[in-house]
Short mmCIF file of N, CA, C and O in Angstrom, two decimals:
data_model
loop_
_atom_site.label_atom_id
_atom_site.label_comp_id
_atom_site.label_asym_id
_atom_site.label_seq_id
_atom_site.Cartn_x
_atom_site.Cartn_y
_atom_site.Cartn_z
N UNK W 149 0.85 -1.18 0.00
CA UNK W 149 0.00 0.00 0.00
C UNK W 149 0.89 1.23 0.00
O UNK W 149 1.86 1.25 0.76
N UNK W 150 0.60 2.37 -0.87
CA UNK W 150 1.42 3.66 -0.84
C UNK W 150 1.03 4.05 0.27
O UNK W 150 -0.06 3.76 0.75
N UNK W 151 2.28 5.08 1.04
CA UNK W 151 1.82 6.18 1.69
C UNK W 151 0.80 7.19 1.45
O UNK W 151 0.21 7.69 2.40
N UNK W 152 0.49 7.59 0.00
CA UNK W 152 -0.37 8.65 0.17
C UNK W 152 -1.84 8.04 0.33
O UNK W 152 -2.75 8.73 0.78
N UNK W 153 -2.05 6.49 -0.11
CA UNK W 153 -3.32 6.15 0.22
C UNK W 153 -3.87 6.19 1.33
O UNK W 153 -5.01 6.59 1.55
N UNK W 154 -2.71 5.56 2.46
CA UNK W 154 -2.54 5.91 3.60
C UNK W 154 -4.18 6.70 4.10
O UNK W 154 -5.36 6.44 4.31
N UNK W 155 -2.73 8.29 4.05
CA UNK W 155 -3.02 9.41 4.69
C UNK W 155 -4.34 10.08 3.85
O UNK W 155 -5.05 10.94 4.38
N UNK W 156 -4.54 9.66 2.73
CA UNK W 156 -6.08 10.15 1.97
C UNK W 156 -7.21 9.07 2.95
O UNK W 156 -8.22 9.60 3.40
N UNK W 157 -7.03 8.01 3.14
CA UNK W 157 -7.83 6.99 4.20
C UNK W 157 -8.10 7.59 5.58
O UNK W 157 -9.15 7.36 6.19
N UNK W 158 -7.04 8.43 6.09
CA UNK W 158 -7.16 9.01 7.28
C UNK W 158 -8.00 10.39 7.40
O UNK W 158 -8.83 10.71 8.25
N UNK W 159 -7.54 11.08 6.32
CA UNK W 159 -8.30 12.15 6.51
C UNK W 159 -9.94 11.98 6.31
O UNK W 159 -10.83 12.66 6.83
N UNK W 160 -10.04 10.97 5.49
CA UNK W 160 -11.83 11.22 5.08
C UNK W 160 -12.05 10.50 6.58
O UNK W 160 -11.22 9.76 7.11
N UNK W 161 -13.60 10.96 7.27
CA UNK W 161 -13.81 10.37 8.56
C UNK W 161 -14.78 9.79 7.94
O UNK W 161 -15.32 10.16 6.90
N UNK W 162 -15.19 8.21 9.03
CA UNK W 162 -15.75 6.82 8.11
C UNK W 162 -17.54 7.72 8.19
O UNK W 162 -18.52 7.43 7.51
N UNK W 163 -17.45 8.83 9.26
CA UNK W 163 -19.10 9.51 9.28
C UNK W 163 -19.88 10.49 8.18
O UNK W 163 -20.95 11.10 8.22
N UNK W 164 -18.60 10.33 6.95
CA UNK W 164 -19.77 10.62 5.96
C UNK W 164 -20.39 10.00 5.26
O UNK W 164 -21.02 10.51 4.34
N UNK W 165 -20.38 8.86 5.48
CA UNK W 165 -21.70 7.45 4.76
C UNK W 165 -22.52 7.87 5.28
O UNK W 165 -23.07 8.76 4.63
N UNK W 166 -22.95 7.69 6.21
CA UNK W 166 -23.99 7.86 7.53
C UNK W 166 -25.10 9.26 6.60
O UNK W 166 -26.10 8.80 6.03
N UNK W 167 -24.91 10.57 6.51
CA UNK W 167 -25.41 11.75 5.91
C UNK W 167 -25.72 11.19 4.26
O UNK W 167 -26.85 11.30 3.77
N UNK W 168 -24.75 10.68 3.63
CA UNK W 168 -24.77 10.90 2.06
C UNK W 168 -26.14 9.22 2.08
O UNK W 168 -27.14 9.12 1.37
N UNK W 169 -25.71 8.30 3.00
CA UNK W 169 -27.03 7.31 2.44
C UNK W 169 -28.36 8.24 3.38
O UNK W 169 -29.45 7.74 3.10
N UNK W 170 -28.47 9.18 4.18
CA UNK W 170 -29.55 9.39 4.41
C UNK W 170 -30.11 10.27 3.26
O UNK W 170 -31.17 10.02 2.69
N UNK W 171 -29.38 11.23 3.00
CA UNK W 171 -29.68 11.83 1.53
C UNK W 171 -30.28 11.39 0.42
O UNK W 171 -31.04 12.08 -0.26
N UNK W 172 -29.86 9.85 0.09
CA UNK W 172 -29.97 9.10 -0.62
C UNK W 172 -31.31 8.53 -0.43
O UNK W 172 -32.23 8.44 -1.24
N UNK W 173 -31.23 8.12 1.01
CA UNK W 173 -33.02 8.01 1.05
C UNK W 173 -33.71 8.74 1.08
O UNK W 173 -34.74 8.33 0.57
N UNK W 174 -33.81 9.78 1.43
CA UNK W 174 -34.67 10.95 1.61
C UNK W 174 -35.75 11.07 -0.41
O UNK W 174 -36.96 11.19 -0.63
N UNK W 175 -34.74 10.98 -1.26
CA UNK W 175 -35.05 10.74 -2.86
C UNK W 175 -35.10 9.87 -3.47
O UNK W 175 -35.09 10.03 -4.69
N UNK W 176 -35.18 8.38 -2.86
CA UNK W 176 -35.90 7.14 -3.38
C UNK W 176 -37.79 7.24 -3.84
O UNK W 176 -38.75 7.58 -3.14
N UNK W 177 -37.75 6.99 -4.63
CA UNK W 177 -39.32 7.18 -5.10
C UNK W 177 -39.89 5.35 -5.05
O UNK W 177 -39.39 4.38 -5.62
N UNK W 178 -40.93 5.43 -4.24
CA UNK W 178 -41.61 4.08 -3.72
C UNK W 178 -42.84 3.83 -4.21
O UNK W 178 -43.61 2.97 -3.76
N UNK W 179 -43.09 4.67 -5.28
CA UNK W 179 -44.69 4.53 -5.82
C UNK W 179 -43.73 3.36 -6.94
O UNK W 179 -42.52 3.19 -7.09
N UNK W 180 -45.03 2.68 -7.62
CA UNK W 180 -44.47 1.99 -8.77
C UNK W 180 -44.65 2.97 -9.97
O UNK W 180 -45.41 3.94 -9.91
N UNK W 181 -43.85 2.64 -11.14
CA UNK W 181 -44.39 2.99 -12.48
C UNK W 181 -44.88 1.76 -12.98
O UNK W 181 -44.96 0.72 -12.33
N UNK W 182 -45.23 1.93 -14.29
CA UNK W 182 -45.64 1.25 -15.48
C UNK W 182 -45.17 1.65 -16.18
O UNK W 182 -45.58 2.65 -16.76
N UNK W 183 -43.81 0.88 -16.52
CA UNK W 183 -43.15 1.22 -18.09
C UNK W 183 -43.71 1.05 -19.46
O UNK W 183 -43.42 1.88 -20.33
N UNK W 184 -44.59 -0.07 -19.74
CA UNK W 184 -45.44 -0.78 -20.65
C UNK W 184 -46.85 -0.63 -20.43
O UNK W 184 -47.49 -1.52 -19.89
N UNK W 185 -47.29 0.31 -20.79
CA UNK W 185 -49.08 0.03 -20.96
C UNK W 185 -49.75 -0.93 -21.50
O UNK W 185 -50.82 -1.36 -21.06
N UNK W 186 -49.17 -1.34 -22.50
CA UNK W 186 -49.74 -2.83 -23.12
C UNK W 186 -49.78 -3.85 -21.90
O UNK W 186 -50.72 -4.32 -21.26
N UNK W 187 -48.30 -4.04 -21.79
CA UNK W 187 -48.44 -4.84 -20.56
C UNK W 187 -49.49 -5.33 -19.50
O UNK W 187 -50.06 -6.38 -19.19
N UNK W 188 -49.46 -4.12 -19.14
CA UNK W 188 -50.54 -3.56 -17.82
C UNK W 188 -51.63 -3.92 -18.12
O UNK W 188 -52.27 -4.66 -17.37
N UNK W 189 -52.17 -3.43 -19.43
CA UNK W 189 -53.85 -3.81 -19.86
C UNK W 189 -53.92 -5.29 -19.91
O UNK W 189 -54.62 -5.93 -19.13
N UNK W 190 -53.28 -5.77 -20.71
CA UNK W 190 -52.58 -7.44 -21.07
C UNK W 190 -53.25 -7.99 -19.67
O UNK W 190 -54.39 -8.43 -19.54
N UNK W 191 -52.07 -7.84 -18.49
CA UNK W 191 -52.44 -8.84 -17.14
C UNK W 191 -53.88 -8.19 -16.78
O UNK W 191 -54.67 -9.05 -16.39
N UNK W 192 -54.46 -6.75 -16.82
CA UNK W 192 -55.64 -6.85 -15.94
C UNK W 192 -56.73 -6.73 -16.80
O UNK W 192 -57.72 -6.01 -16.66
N UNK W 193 -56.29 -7.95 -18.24
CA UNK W 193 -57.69 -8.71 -18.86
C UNK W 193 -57.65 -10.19 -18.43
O UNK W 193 -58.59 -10.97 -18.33
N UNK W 194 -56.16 -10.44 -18.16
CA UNK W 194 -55.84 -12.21 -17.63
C UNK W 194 -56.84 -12.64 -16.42
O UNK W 194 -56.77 -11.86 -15.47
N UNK W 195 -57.54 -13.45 -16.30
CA UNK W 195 -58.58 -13.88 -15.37
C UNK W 195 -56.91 -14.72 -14.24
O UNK W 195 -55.91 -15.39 -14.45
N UNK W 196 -57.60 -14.05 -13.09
CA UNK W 196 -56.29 -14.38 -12.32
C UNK W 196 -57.18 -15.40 -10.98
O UNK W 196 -58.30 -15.00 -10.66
N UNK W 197 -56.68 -16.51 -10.37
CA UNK W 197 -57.43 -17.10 -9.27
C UNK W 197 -56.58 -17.13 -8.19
O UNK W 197 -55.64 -17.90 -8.36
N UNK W 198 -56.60 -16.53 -7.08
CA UNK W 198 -55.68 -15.98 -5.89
C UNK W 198 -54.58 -15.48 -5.96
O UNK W 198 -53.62 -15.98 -5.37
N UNK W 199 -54.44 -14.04 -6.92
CA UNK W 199 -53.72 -13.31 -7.74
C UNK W 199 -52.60 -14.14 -8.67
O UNK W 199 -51.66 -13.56 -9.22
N UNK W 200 -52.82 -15.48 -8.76
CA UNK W 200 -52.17 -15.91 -9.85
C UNK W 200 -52.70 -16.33 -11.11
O UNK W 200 -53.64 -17.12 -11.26
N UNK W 201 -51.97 -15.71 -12.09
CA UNK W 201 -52.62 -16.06 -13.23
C UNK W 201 -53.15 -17.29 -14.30
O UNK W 201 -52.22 -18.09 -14.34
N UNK W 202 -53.92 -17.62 -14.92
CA UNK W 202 -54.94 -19.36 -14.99
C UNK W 202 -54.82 -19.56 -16.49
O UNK W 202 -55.69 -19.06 -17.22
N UNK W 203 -53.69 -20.33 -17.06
CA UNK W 203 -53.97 -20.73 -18.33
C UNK W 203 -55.40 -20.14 -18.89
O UNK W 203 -56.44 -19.82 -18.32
N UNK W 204 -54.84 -20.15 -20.71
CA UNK W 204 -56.07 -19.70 -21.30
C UNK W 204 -57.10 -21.05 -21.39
O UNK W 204 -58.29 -20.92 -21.08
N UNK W 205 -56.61 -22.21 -21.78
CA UNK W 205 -57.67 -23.06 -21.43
C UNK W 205 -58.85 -23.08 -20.16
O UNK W 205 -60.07 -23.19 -20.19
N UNK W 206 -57.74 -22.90 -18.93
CA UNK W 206 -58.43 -23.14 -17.77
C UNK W 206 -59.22 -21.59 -17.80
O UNK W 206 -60.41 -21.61 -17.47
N UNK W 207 -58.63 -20.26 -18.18
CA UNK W 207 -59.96 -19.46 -18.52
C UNK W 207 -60.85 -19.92 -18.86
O UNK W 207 -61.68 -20.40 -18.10
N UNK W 208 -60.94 -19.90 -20.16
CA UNK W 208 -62.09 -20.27 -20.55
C UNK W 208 -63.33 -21.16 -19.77
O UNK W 208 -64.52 -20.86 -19.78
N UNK W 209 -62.70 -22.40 -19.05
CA UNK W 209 -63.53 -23.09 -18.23
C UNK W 209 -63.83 -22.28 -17.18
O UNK W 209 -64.98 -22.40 -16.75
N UNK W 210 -63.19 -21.58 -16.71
CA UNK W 210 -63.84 -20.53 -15.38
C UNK W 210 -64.05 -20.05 -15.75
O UNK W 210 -63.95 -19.26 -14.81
N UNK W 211 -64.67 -19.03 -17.05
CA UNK W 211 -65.32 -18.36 -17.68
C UNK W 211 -66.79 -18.64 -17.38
O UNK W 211 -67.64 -18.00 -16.77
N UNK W 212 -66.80 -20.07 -18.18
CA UNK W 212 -68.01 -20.63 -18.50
C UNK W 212 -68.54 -20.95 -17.25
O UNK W 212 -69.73 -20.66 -17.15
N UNK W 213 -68.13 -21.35 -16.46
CA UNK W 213 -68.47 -21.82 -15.26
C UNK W 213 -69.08 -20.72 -14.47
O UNK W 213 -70.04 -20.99 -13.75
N UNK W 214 -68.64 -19.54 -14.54
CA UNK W 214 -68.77 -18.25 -13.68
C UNK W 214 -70.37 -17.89 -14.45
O UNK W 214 -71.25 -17.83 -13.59
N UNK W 215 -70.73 -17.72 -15.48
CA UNK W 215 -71.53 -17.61 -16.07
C UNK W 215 -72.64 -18.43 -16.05
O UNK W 215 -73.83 -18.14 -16.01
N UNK W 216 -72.11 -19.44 -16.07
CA UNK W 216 -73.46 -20.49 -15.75
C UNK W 216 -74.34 -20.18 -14.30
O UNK W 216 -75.48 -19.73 -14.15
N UNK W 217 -73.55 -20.51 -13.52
CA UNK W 217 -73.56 -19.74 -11.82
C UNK W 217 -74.41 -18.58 -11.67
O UNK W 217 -74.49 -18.01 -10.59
#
């Protein structure tokens, strides 16, 4: 290891992580986007059964079934 890495290691103090990740959180954005609109429309036409999504065959039969009912 050089000396000057050293003394550049010493001078920074290890307490500016601490400020720069709170910063950092403070401007995290936690909403979702939707990059793909197709997408989006796509899954919330997919007939889904305990938020997972049901082959198109097996649609169709819970289709019919729901309807009959």
């Amino acid at each position: 290891m050089d000396e000057g890495e050293e003394e550049e290691r010493k001078e920074t103090p290890s307490g500016l992580g601490l400020p720069r990740f709170l910063a950092k959180q403070n401007h995290r954005v936690w909403t979702k986007k939707v990059k793909y609109d197709v997408r989006k429309n796509f899954s919330d036409s997919r007939l889904r059964v305990k938020g997972w999504f049901v082959k198109k065959e097996d649609e169709l039969l819970m289709r019919d079934l729901v309807s009959i009912s």
